[in-house]
Amino acid sequence: MATSLSSWARTIRRTIDAAGCDGERLMREAGMDPRVLEDPHGRYPLEQTTRLWRLAVDATGDPCLGLRVASGVTHTTFHALSYSLLASATLKEAFGRIARYFRIASDAADTHFEAHGDEYHVLIRMRPGGPQPAPEAIDAFLSVYVRMCRSVLGRDYAPRRIEMRRSRPAGGECFERILRAPIVFGAPENRLVFDRESFERRLDSANPELARHNDAIVVRHLARIDRDHIGARVEAALIERLPQGEPSQEDIAQQLAMSPRSLQRRLADEGCSYKALLDRTRRELALSYLRDARHSVCEITYLLGFSDTSSFTRAFRRWTGRTPTAWRATQADA
């Protein structure tokens, strides 16, 4: 069953209240128990939040209600992910985190982040065969992404263009006024197009240690709320075990109370493998550690569970085409 985070629903309710309507009453009418809002780990079924969006648009008469939700997002709306995003070194890194951990906000869709020439594209795609969110829910996430970019690049920053699958609503002039970018309605996909230079520019708010710590909190949170998503549970176990040396698939299977064969089968069902997860987790941690000047290459080797520095250097060269020292030097120059 697709769900969304309770703090996201709280942001929607605040937006409804700000429009002069009774957000709590509409939540109850949509079948949502307001008490769930008090639980930072609480989640609502997608069907209920979709119903809330429809009731809210009818009650407020505002076709741009979804876009306005972005102004109500706080540092805790998306759990620890919000802090990871704030501490990211670049917007490229921030959107990489969003793509990886979008499930913390909603598991009804996925955010994809792709490079295309001198552009970066951010796409929101529905999961095949799953329930479809309200158009306003997509409006809200697109608006949140634009607002996040402006918070670090300046209020006048704008995407090169925005594509939306939805049709243009009546009275939709507010879309251009709020988003301040060329908009294509009725497009094949929900897509934001950004210039590459802005996304690769180092941000003053970068804090690798803070980003890494909050990533770990996000991973543990996902492992706890989604017991059926074995990849998240394996990643959480790897982050915990790597400083003690490289854990085998058997080690992780034992920690998760399953057989190695069952672990292998369930990972295959999710389209991944233990080796690929181990490699990806090490790569993400390595990049984060190298951005933090307090960690030497030798120390990072230990933290990632490699047997020696040469093994780490070979792996890192495979990931990036450079040695850890050379990659760190380019970050310092930037």
PDB file of N, CA and C in Angstrom, residues 15 24 40 50 60-61 64 76 83 91 117 134 145 156 160 170 187 189 191 265 288 300 305 331:
ATOM      1  N   THR A  15      -1.365  24.644   4.754  1.00  0.00           N
ATOM      2  CA  THR A  15      -1.651  25.416   3.546  1.00  0.00           C
ATOM      3  C   THR A  15      -3.156  25.622   3.385  1.00  0.00           C
ATOM      4  N   GLU A  24      -8.261  20.564   9.352  1.00  0.00           N
ATOM      5  CA  GLU A  24      -8.528  19.367  10.143  1.00  0.00           C
ATOM      6  C   GLU A  24      -9.859  18.739   9.750  1.00  0.00           C
ATOM      7  N   PRO A  40       6.120  11.432  14.410  1.00  0.00           N
ATOM      8  CA  PRO A  40       7.079  11.807  13.360  1.00  0.00           C
ATOM      9  C   PRO A  40       7.360  10.680  12.375  1.00  0.00           C
ATOM     10  N   THR A  50      -4.812  11.679  -1.451  1.00  0.00           N
ATOM     11  CA  THR A  50      -5.383  12.053  -2.753  1.00  0.00           C
ATOM     12  C   THR A  50      -6.776  12.638  -2.568  1.00  0.00           C
ATOM     13  N   THR A  60     -11.113  25.481  -1.430  1.00  0.00           N
ATOM     14  CA  THR A  60     -10.408  26.757  -1.574  1.00  0.00           C
ATOM     15  C   THR A  60     -10.634  27.409  -2.928  1.00  0.00           C
ATOM     16  N   GLY A  61     -10.979  26.594  -3.929  1.00  0.00           N
ATOM     17  CA  GLY A  61     -11.128  27.134  -5.282  1.00  0.00           C
ATOM     18  C   GLY A  61      -9.813  27.597  -5.874  1.00  0.00           C
ATOM     19  N   CYS A  64      -3.853  26.539  -7.821  1.00  0.00           N
ATOM     20  CA  CYS A  64      -2.419  26.478  -7.526  1.00  0.00           C
ATOM     21  C   CYS A  64      -2.143  26.097  -6.082  1.00  0.00           C
ATOM     22  N   THR A  76      12.011  19.994   9.104  1.00  0.00           N
ATOM     23  CA  THR A  76      11.660  18.660   9.593  1.00  0.00           C
ATOM     24  C   THR A  76      10.568  17.984   8.757  1.00  0.00           C
ATOM     25  N   TYR A  83      17.742  17.774   6.435  1.00  0.00           N
ATOM     26  CA  TYR A  83      19.053  18.232   6.897  1.00  0.00           C
ATOM     27  C   TYR A  83      20.164  17.749   5.975  1.00  0.00           C
ATOM     28  N   LEU A  91      23.939  21.218  -5.543  1.00  0.00           N
ATOM     29  CA  LEU A  91      22.568  20.818  -5.843  1.00  0.00           C
ATOM     30  C   LEU A  91      22.552  19.469  -6.560  1.00  0.00           C
ATOM     31  N   GLY A 117      23.746  16.446 -21.504  1.00  0.00           N
ATOM     32  CA  GLY A 117      24.559  17.524 -22.056  1.00  0.00           C
ATOM     33  C   GLY A 117      24.870  18.573 -21.005  1.00  0.00           C
ATOM     34  N   ALA A 134      -2.786  12.661  -6.780  1.00  0.00           N
ATOM     35  CA  ALA A 134      -3.501  13.809  -7.330  1.00  0.00           C
ATOM     36  C   ALA A 134      -2.512  14.706  -8.082  1.00  0.00           C
ATOM     37  N   TYR A 145      10.973  21.558  -5.166  1.00  0.00           N
ATOM     38  CA  TYR A 145      12.297  21.463  -5.777  1.00  0.00           C
ATOM     39  C   TYR A 145      12.769  22.833  -6.272  1.00  0.00           C
ATOM     40  N   ASP A 156      15.876  34.694  -7.486  1.00  0.00           N
ATOM     41  CA  ASP A 156      15.586  34.917  -8.908  1.00  0.00           C
ATOM     42  C   ASP A 156      15.948  33.717  -9.780  1.00  0.00           C
ATOM     43  N   ARG A 160      15.240  26.032 -16.528  1.00  0.00           N
ATOM     44  CA  ARG A 160      15.136  26.388 -17.942  1.00  0.00           C
ATOM     45  C   ARG A 160      13.722  26.151 -18.467  1.00  0.00           C
ATOM     46  N   ALA A 170      -8.095  25.608 -15.148  1.00  0.00           N
ATOM     47  CA  ALA A 170      -8.745  26.908 -15.307  1.00  0.00           C
ATOM     48  C   ALA A 170      -8.189  27.858 -14.253  1.00  0.00           C
ATOM     49  N   ALA A 187       2.528  17.352 -21.025  1.00  0.00           N
ATOM     50  CA  ALA A 187       3.795  16.758 -21.475  1.00  0.00           C
ATOM     51  C   ALA A 187       3.804  15.255 -21.187  1.00  0.00           C
ATOM     52  N   GLU A 189       6.000  13.588 -19.522  1.00  0.00           N
ATOM     53  CA  GLU A 189       6.488  13.309 -18.169  1.00  0.00           C
ATOM     54  C   GLU A 189       6.502  14.586 -17.338  1.00  0.00           C
ATOM     55  N   ARG A 191       8.730  16.908 -15.462  1.00  0.00           N
ATOM     56  CA  ARG A 191      10.176  17.114 -15.602  1.00  0.00           C
ATOM     57  C   ARG A 191      10.551  18.569 -15.308  1.00  0.00           C
ATOM     58  N   ARG A 265      17.729 -13.883  -3.027  1.00  0.00           N
ATOM     59  CA  ARG A 265      16.503 -13.922  -3.819  1.00  0.00           C
ATOM     60  C   ARG A 265      15.703 -12.622  -3.679  1.00  0.00           C
ATOM     61  N   SER A 288      31.525  11.219   0.613  1.00  0.00           N
ATOM     62  CA  SER A 288      31.190  12.057   1.767  1.00  0.00           C
ATOM     63  C   SER A 288      32.397  12.245   2.680  1.00  0.00           C
ATOM     64  N   ILE A 300      39.766   6.712   6.047  1.00  0.00           N
ATOM     65  CA  ILE A 300      38.601   6.385   5.217  1.00  0.00           C
ATOM     66  C   ILE A 300      38.668   4.928   4.772  1.00  0.00           C
ATOM     67  N   GLY A 305      35.883  -0.368   5.428  1.00  0.00           N
ATOM     68  CA  GLY A 305      36.066  -1.810   5.530  1.00  0.00           C
ATOM     69  C   GLY A 305      37.018  -2.417   4.529  1.00  0.00           C
ATOM     70  N   GLN A 331      38.113  18.869  -5.466  1.00  0.00           N
ATOM     71  CA  GLN A 331      37.068  19.447  -4.625  1.00  0.00           C
ATOM     72  C   GLN A 331      37.587  20.687  -3.907  1.00  0.00           C
TER      73      GLN A 331
END
